[in-house]
CSV table of C-alpha atoms and ligand atoms in Angstrom, one decimal:
chain,number,residue,atom,x,y,z
K,1,MET,CA,116.4,96.8,113.8
K,2,LYS,CA,116.0,93.2,112.6
K,3,ILE,CA,112.4,92.0,112.2
K,4,ASN,CA,113.0,88.9,114.2
K,5,GLU,CA,114.0,91.0,117.1
K,6,ILE,CA,110.9,93.2,116.7
K,7,LEU,CA,108.7,90.1,116.6
K,8,LYS,CA,110.5,88.7,119.7
K,9,ASN,CA,110.4,91.9,121.8
K,10,LYS,CA,106.9,93.2,121.0
K,11,LYS,CA,103.7,91.5,122.2
K,12,VAL,CA,101.8,92.8,119.2
K,13,THR,CA,103.2,94.0,115.8
K,14,VAL,CA,101.3,95.8,113.0
K,15,SER,CA,103.4,96.5,109.9
K,16,PHE,CA,102.6,98.5,106.7
K,17,GLU,CA,103.6,98.1,103.1
K,18,VAL,CA,104.5,100.6,100.3
K,19,PHE,CA,105.3,100.0,96.7
K,20,PRO,CA,108.0,102.0,94.8
K,21,PRO,CA,107.2,104.4,92.0
K,22,LYS,CA,107.5,103.4,88.4
K,23,GLU,CA,109.7,106.3,87.6
K,24,TRP,CA,112.2,108.5,89.5
K,25,ALA,CA,110.1,111.6,88.9
K,26,LYS,CA,107.5,110.1,91.3
K,27,LEU,CA,109.9,109.2,94.1
K,28,ALA,CA,109.0,112.4,96.0
K,29,ASP,CA,105.3,111.3,96.0
K,30,THR,CA,106.3,107.9,97.5
K,31,LYS,CA,108.4,109.6,100.1
K,32,LYS,CA,105.5,111.8,101.0
K,33,VAL,CA,103.3,108.7,101.5
K,34,ILE,CA,106.0,107.2,103.8
K,35,SER,CA,106.2,110.4,105.8
K,36,GLU,CA,102.5,110.2,106.4
K,37,MET,CA,102.5,106.5,107.2
K,38,VAL,CA,105.3,106.6,109.8
K,39,LYS,CA,103.1,108.9,111.9
K,40,ASP,CA,101.0,105.8,112.8
K,41,LYS,CA,104.2,104.1,114.1
K,42,PRO,CA,103.9,100.7,112.4
K,43,SER,CA,106.3,98.1,113.8
K,44,PHE,CA,108.1,98.0,110.5
K,45,MET,CA,107.4,98.9,106.9
K,46,SER,CA,108.0,96.7,103.8
K,47,VAL,CA,108.8,97.8,100.3
K,48,THR,CA,107.7,95.7,97.4
K,49,TYR,CA,110.0,94.8,94.5
K,50,GLY,CA,109.0,94.6,90.8
K,51,ALA,CA,108.7,91.0,89.6
K,52,SER,CA,111.1,91.8,86.8
K,53,GLY,CA,113.5,93.6,89.1
K,54,THR,CA,112.4,97.1,87.8
K,55,ALA,CA,112.2,98.5,91.3
K,56,SER,CA,115.7,97.6,92.5
K,57,GLY,CA,117.0,101.1,92.0
K,58,TYR,CA,114.5,102.5,94.5
K,59,ALA,CA,115.0,100.0,97.3
K,60,THR,CA,117.7,101.9,99.1
K,61,GLU,CA,116.1,105.3,98.7
K,62,ILE,CA,112.8,104.1,100.1
K,63,ALA,CA,114.4,102.1,102.9
K,64,ASN,CA,116.3,105.3,103.9
K,65,ALA,CA,113.1,107.3,103.8
K,66,ILE,CA,111.4,104.8,106.1
K,67,ARG,CA,114.4,104.8,108.5
K,68,LYS,CA,114.3,108.6,108.6
K,69,GLY,CA,110.8,108.2,110.0
K,70,GLY,CA,112.1,106.1,112.8
K,71,ILE,CA,110.8,102.8,111.4
K,72,SER,CA,112.7,99.6,110.4
K,73,PRO,CA,112.4,98.8,106.6
K,74,LEU,CA,111.9,95.4,105.1
K,75,SER,CA,113.0,95.2,101.5
K,76,HIS,CA,111.3,92.7,99.2
K,77,LEU,CA,113.6,91.0,96.6
K,78,THR,CA,112.5,88.7,93.8
K,79,CYS,CA,114.8,86.4,91.9
K,80,LEU,CA,113.1,84.5,89.1
K,81,THR,CA,114.0,86.9,86.3
K,82,SER,CA,117.3,87.8,87.8
K,83,THR,CA,120.9,86.6,87.2
K,84,LYS,CA,123.2,85.6,90.1
K,85,GLU,CA,125.4,88.6,89.3
K,86,LYS,CA,122.4,91.0,89.6
K,87,ILE,CA,121.3,89.5,92.9
K,88,ASP,CA,124.8,89.6,94.2
K,89,SER,CA,125.1,93.3,93.4
K,90,VAL,CA,121.7,94.1,95.0
K,91,LEU,CA,122.7,92.2,98.2
K,92,ASP,CA,126.1,94.1,98.2
K,93,GLY,CA,124.1,97.3,98.0
K,94,PHE,CA,121.8,96.3,100.8
K,95,GLU,CA,124.9,95.4,103.0
K,96,LYS,CA,126.6,98.7,102.1
K,97,ASN,CA,123.5,100.7,103.0
K,98,GLY,CA,122.6,98.9,106.2
K,99,ILE,CA,119.5,97.2,104.9
K,100,GLU,CA,119.2,94.2,107.2
K,101,ASN,CA,115.8,92.8,106.5
K,102,ILE,CA,114.8,91.0,103.2
K,103,LEU,CA,111.6,89.3,102.2
K,104,ALA,CA,113.0,86.7,99.8
K,105,LEU,CA,110.6,85.9,96.9
K,106,ARG,CA,110.6,84.0,93.7
K,107,GLY,CA,108.3,86.6,92.1
K,108,ASP,CA,105.3,86.0,89.8
K,109,ILE,CA,106.0,84.5,86.4
K,110,PRO,CA,105.8,87.4,83.9
K,111,LYS,CA,103.4,86.9,81.0
K,112,ASP,CA,105.3,85.4,78.0
K,113,PHE,CA,108.3,84.4,80.3
K,114,VAL,CA,110.1,81.4,79.0
K,115,MET,CA,112.4,79.4,81.3
K,116,SER,CA,115.8,79.2,79.6
K,117,GLU,CA,118.2,76.3,79.9
K,118,ASN,CA,120.5,78.7,81.8
K,119,GLN,CA,117.8,79.7,84.3
K,120,TYR,CA,119.7,80.3,87.5
K,121,TYR,CA,116.7,80.8,90.0
K,122,HIS,CA,113.6,78.6,90.0
K,123,ASN,CA,112.2,79.0,93.4
K,124,ALA,CA,112.5,81.3,96.5
K,125,TYR,CA,114.4,78.7,98.5
K,126,GLU,CA,117.4,79.2,96.3
K,127,LEU,CA,117.5,82.9,97.0
K,128,VAL,CA,116.9,82.3,100.8
K,129,THR,CA,120.0,79.9,100.7
K,130,GLU,CA,122.1,82.6,99.1
K,131,ILE,CA,121.0,85.4,101.4
K,132,LYS,CA,121.5,83.1,104.4
K,133,ALA,CA,125.1,82.3,103.4
K,134,ARG,CA,125.9,86.0,103.7
K,135,GLY,CA,125.3,85.6,107.4
K,136,ASN,CA,123.9,88.9,108.5
K,137,PHE,CA,120.4,89.4,107.1
K,138,CYS,CA,117.1,88.7,108.8
K,139,ILE,CA,115.1,86.8,106.1
K,140,GLY,CA,111.4,86.5,105.6
K,141,GLY,CA,109.4,84.5,103.0
K,142,ALA,CA,105.9,84.4,101.6
K,143,CYS,CA,103.2,81.7,102.5
K,144,TYR,CA,99.8,81.0,101.2
K,145,PRO,CA,96.9,80.1,103.6
K,146,GLU,CA,94.8,79.1,100.6
K,147,THR,CA,97.7,77.4,98.8
K,148,HIS,CA,99.8,79.0,96.1
K,149,PRO,CA,97.9,79.1,92.8
K,150,GLU,CA,100.6,77.0,91.0
K,151,SER,CA,100.6,74.2,93.6
K,152,HIS,CA,98.8,71.0,92.8
K,153,ASN,CA,97.6,70.7,96.4
K,154,ARG,CA,98.0,71.9,99.9
K,155,VAL,CA,100.2,69.0,101.0
K,156,GLU,CA,102.7,69.7,98.3
K,157,ASP,CA,102.6,73.5,99.0
K,158,ILE,CA,103.3,73.1,102.7
K,159,ALA,CA,106.1,70.6,102.0
K,160,HIS,CA,107.8,73.2,99.8
K,161,LEU,CA,107.2,75.8,102.4
K,162,LYS,CA,108.8,73.7,105.1
K,163,GLU,CA,111.9,73.2,102.8
K,164,LYS,CA,112.0,77.0,102.2
K,165,VAL,CA,111.8,77.7,106.0
K,166,ASP,CA,114.6,75.2,106.6
K,167,CYS,CA,116.9,77.1,104.2
K,168,GLY,CA,117.0,79.9,106.7
K,169,LEU,CA,113.8,81.9,107.1
K,170,ASP,CA,113.3,83.9,110.2
K,171,PHE,CA,109.6,84.6,109.6
K,172,LEU,CA,106.8,84.2,107.1
K,173,THR,CA,104.3,86.7,105.9
K,174,SER,CA,101.0,85.4,104.5
K,175,GLN,CA,99.2,86.1,101.3
K,176,MET,CA,95.9,88.1,102.0
K,177,PHE,CA,92.9,86.2,103.2
K,178,PHE,CA,89.4,87.3,104.1
K,179,ASP,CA,88.2,84.4,106.2
K,180,ASN,CA,90.2,84.1,109.4
K,181,GLY,CA,89.1,80.4,109.7
K,182,VAL,CA,91.3,79.7,106.7
K,183,PHE,CA,94.3,81.2,108.5
K,184,TYR,CA,93.7,79.3,111.7
K,185,ASP,CA,93.6,76.0,109.7
K,186,PHE,CA,96.8,77.1,107.9
K,187,LEU,CA,98.6,77.7,111.3
K,188,GLU,CA,97.6,74.3,112.4
K,189,MET,CA,99.0,72.7,109.2
K,190,CYS,CA,102.3,74.6,109.8
K,191,ALA,CA,102.5,73.4,113.4
K,192,ILE,CA,101.9,69.8,112.3
K,193,LYS,CA,104.6,70.2,109.6
K,194,GLY,CA,107.1,71.6,112.1
K,195,ILE,CA,107.1,75.1,110.7
K,196,ASN,CA,108.0,77.0,113.8
K,197,VAL,CA,108.9,80.5,112.7
K,198,PRO,CA,106.4,83.4,113.3
K,199,VAL,CA,103.7,83.6,110.6
K,200,ILE,CA,102.6,87.2,110.1
K,201,ALA,CA,98.9,87.5,109.0
K,202,GLY,CA,98.6,89.5,105.8
K,203,ILE,CA,95.4,91.7,105.8
K,204,MET,CA,94.3,93.6,102.7
K,205,PRO,CA,91.8,96.4,103.3
K,206,ILE,CA,89.6,96.3,100.2
K,207,THR,CA,88.6,99.9,99.5
K,208,ASN,CA,87.1,99.5,96.1
K,209,ALA,CA,85.2,96.8,94.3
K,210,LYS,CA,87.4,96.7,91.2
K,211,MET,CA,90.5,96.1,93.4
K,212,ILE,CA,88.9,93.0,95.0
K,213,ARG,CA,88.1,91.3,91.7
K,214,ARG,CA,91.7,91.7,90.5
K,215,SER,CA,93.2,90.7,93.9
K,216,VAL,CA,91.1,87.6,94.1
K,217,GLU,CA,91.9,86.6,90.5
K,218,LEU,CA,95.7,87.0,91.1
K,219,SER,CA,95.9,85.4,94.5
K,220,ASN,CA,93.4,82.6,94.4
K,221,CYS,CA,91.9,83.6,97.7
K,222,SER,CA,88.2,83.1,98.5
K,223,LEU,CA,85.6,85.6,99.5
K,224,PRO,CA,83.3,84.8,102.4
K,225,LYS,CA,79.6,85.4,101.9
K,226,LYS,CA,79.7,88.3,104.4
K,227,PHE,CA,82.2,90.1,102.2
K,228,GLU,CA,80.3,89.4,99.0
K,229,LYS,CA,77.2,90.9,100.6
K,230,ILE,CA,79.2,94.1,101.5
K,231,MET,CA,80.3,94.3,97.9
K,232,GLU,CA,76.8,93.7,96.5
K,233,ARG,CA,75.4,96.5,98.7
K,234,PHE,CA,78.2,99.1,98.6
K,235,GLY,CA,80.4,98.2,95.6
K,236,GLU,CA,79.1,101.0,93.4
K,237,ASN,CA,79.4,103.6,96.1
K,238,PRO,CA,83.2,104.4,96.5
K,239,ASP,CA,82.9,106.2,99.9
K,240,ALA,CA,80.7,103.5,101.4
K,241,MET,CA,82.9,100.7,100.0
K,242,LYS,CA,86.0,102.3,101.4
K,243,GLN,CA,84.5,102.7,104.9
K,244,ALA,CA,83.1,99.1,104.8
K,245,GLY,CA,86.5,97.8,103.7
K,246,ILE,CA,88.4,99.5,106.5
K,247,ILE,CA,85.9,98.3,109.1
K,248,TYR,CA,86.0,94.7,107.7
K,249,ALA,CA,89.9,94.7,107.8
K,250,THR,CA,89.8,96.2,111.3
K,251,GLU,CA,87.3,93.5,112.5
K,252,GLN,CA,89.4,90.8,110.9
K,253,ILE,CA,92.5,92.0,112.9
K,254,ILE,CA,90.5,92.2,116.2
K,255,ASP,CA,89.4,88.6,115.7
K,256,LEU,CA,92.9,87.5,114.9
K,257,MET,CA,94.3,89.1,118.0
K,258,ALA,CA,91.5,87.7,120.1
K,259,ASN,CA,92.6,84.3,118.9
K,260,GLY,CA,96.3,84.8,119.7
K,261,VAL,CA,97.6,86.0,116.3
K,262,ASN,CA,99.7,88.9,117.4
K,263,ASN,CA,101.7,89.8,114.2
K,264,ILE,CA,99.7,91.5,111.5
K,265,HIS,CA,100.9,92.9,108.2
K,266,ILE,CA,98.5,95.4,106.5
K,267,TYR,CA,98.8,95.6,102.7
K,268,THR,CA,98.4,99.4,102.9
K,269,MET,CA,99.1,100.0,99.2
K,270,ASN,CA,100.4,103.6,99.6
K,271,LYS,CA,97.2,104.7,101.3
K,272,PRO,CA,98.1,106.5,104.5
K,273,ASP,CA,94.5,107.4,105.2
K,274,VAL,CA,93.4,103.7,105.1
K,275,ALA,CA,96.3,102.7,107.3
K,276,HIS,CA,95.5,105.5,109.7
K,277,ASN,CA,91.8,104.6,110.0
K,278,ILE,CA,92.6,101.0,110.7
K,279,MET,CA,95.2,102.0,113.4
K,280,LYS,CA,92.6,104.4,114.9
K,281,GLY,CA,90.2,101.5,115.2
K,282,LEU,CA,92.8,99.4,117.0
K,283,SER,CA,94.4,102.1,119.2
K,284,ALA,CA,93.5,100.6,122.6
K,285,ILE,CA,93.7,97.0,121.3
K,286,ILE,CA,97.3,97.1,120.1
K,287,ASN,CA,98.5,98.9,123.1
K,288,GLU,CA,96.7,96.6,125.5
G,1,FAD,P1,108.1,80.0,96.0
G,1,FAD,O1,108.3,79.8,97.5
G,1,FAD,O2,109.2,79.6,95.1
G,1,FAD,O3,106.8,79.2,95.6
G,1,FAD,C1,106.2,79.3,94.3
G,1,FAD,C2,105.6,78.0,93.9
G,1,FAD,O4,106.6,77.0,93.7
G,1,FAD,C3,104.7,77.4,95.0
G,1,FAD,O5,103.6,76.8,94.3
G,1,FAD,C4,105.5,76.4,95.7
G,1,FAD,O6,104.8,75.3,96.3
G,1,FAD,C5,106.4,75.9,94.5
G,1,FAD,N1,107.7,75.4,94.9
G,1,FAD,C6,108.5,75.9,95.9
G,1,FAD,N2,109.6,75.2,96.0
G,1,FAD,C7,109.5,74.2,95.0
G,1,FAD,C8,110.4,73.2,94.6
G,1,FAD,N3,111.6,72.9,95.3
G,1,FAD,N4,110.0,72.4,93.6
G,1,FAD,C9,108.8,72.6,93.0
G,1,FAD,N5,108.0,73.5,93.3
G,1,FAD,C10,108.3,74.3,94.3
G,1,FAD,N6,105.8,89.6,94.1
G,1,FAD,C11,106.6,90.5,93.5
G,1,FAD,O7,106.9,90.5,92.4
G,1,FAD,N7,107.1,91.5,94.3
G,1,FAD,C12,106.9,91.6,95.7
G,1,FAD,O8,107.4,92.5,96.3
G,1,FAD,C13,106.1,90.6,96.3
G,1,FAD,N8,105.8,90.6,97.6
G,1,FAD,C14,105.0,89.6,98.1
G,1,FAD,C15,104.8,89.6,99.5
G,1,FAD,C16,104.0,88.5,100.1
G,1,FAD,C17,103.8,88.5,101.6
G,1,FAD,C18,103.4,87.5,99.3
G,1,FAD,C19,102.6,86.5,99.9
G,1,FAD,C20,103.7,87.6,97.9
G,1,FAD,C21,104.5,88.6,97.3
G,1,FAD,N9,104.7,88.6,95.9
G,1,FAD,C22,105.5,89.6,95.4
G,1,FAD,C23,104.1,87.6,95.0
G,1,FAD,C24,105.1,86.3,94.9
G,1,FAD,O9,106.3,86.7,94.2
G,1,FAD,C25,104.3,85.3,94.1
G,1,FAD,O10,103.2,84.8,94.9
G,1,FAD,C26,105.1,84.2,93.5
G,1,FAD,O11,104.2,83.5,92.6
G,1,FAD,C27,105.6,83.1,94.5
G,1,FAD,O12,106.7,83.6,95.2
G,1,FAD,P2,107.3,82.8,96.4
G,1,FAD,O13,108.4,83.5,96.9
G,1,FAD,O14,106.2,82.4,97.4
G,1,FAD,O15,107.8,81.5,95.6
């Protein structure tokens, strides 16, 4: 099913994410993760894509495994390091295999990457335009409540976001954030700018202290005092940190829903137990 129909038809949606294996030999492990995760009946499941296109071979296999579990897949696709021929062939494959949902991304700039004169793709809107021209895909894009790290300022970032949405996006999924106030401000900015597609709130359950440092460094998102205190107190105790991270994410989602944000994406990072514990904490809330 297309994600825009799911978002339209369901009062509340909670989606999960998996990343593909680095090698074929590990594909069975990823499929096992998926078979565990689908038991919690997420509204859909997204599959990440290597910034340099390394994961393209797995997209169909993984989408099929998700569908087999009765859940709609959303395949990510990055373009920066790709050629038009490569993207055309991936899109042909998606069409042939019935993959109807794509999260269209530029991709992070790999270390040591040099833009060539013949660079075909520069930003995600170019990919969105091409996918839209095919006519049949439901297309999502990324957005950044605390501004994309490469942007000079928020005004510029939102202006680019509006252009990208106008190229044919059906929905947006946000970068992770740990302070809901930041997300509410961002939604207001989107409304002022006339960005009217659904914005799915991206929630990252932080289950170990190392992970948060790396995530914050890469994504430019800020940590509220409350979360820093949790890390100070429990960061060295893996079990306690995991439990606190799951509860923090669950509370974030409850607050979002109480404030009318009904579409949540959990960056589940191939951790079915984390996904399950959050869903358990929301059981009556999401079925309300
Ligand atoms: P863009 O929309 O192109 O934006 C990138 C930057 O360029 C922004 O600063 C923007 O303001 C600016 N910009 C946009 N248009 C223009 C323009 N016309 N002129 C000048 N500047 C412009 N990465 C992966 O490799 N694989 C994944 O599977 C993946 N999944 C993700 C899922 C989500 C929900 C999110 C939030 C991010 C994901 N990423 C993934 C990371 C993403 O690829 C990076 O954040 C990347 O740096 C930007 O991608 P984008 O699609 O947002 O790019």
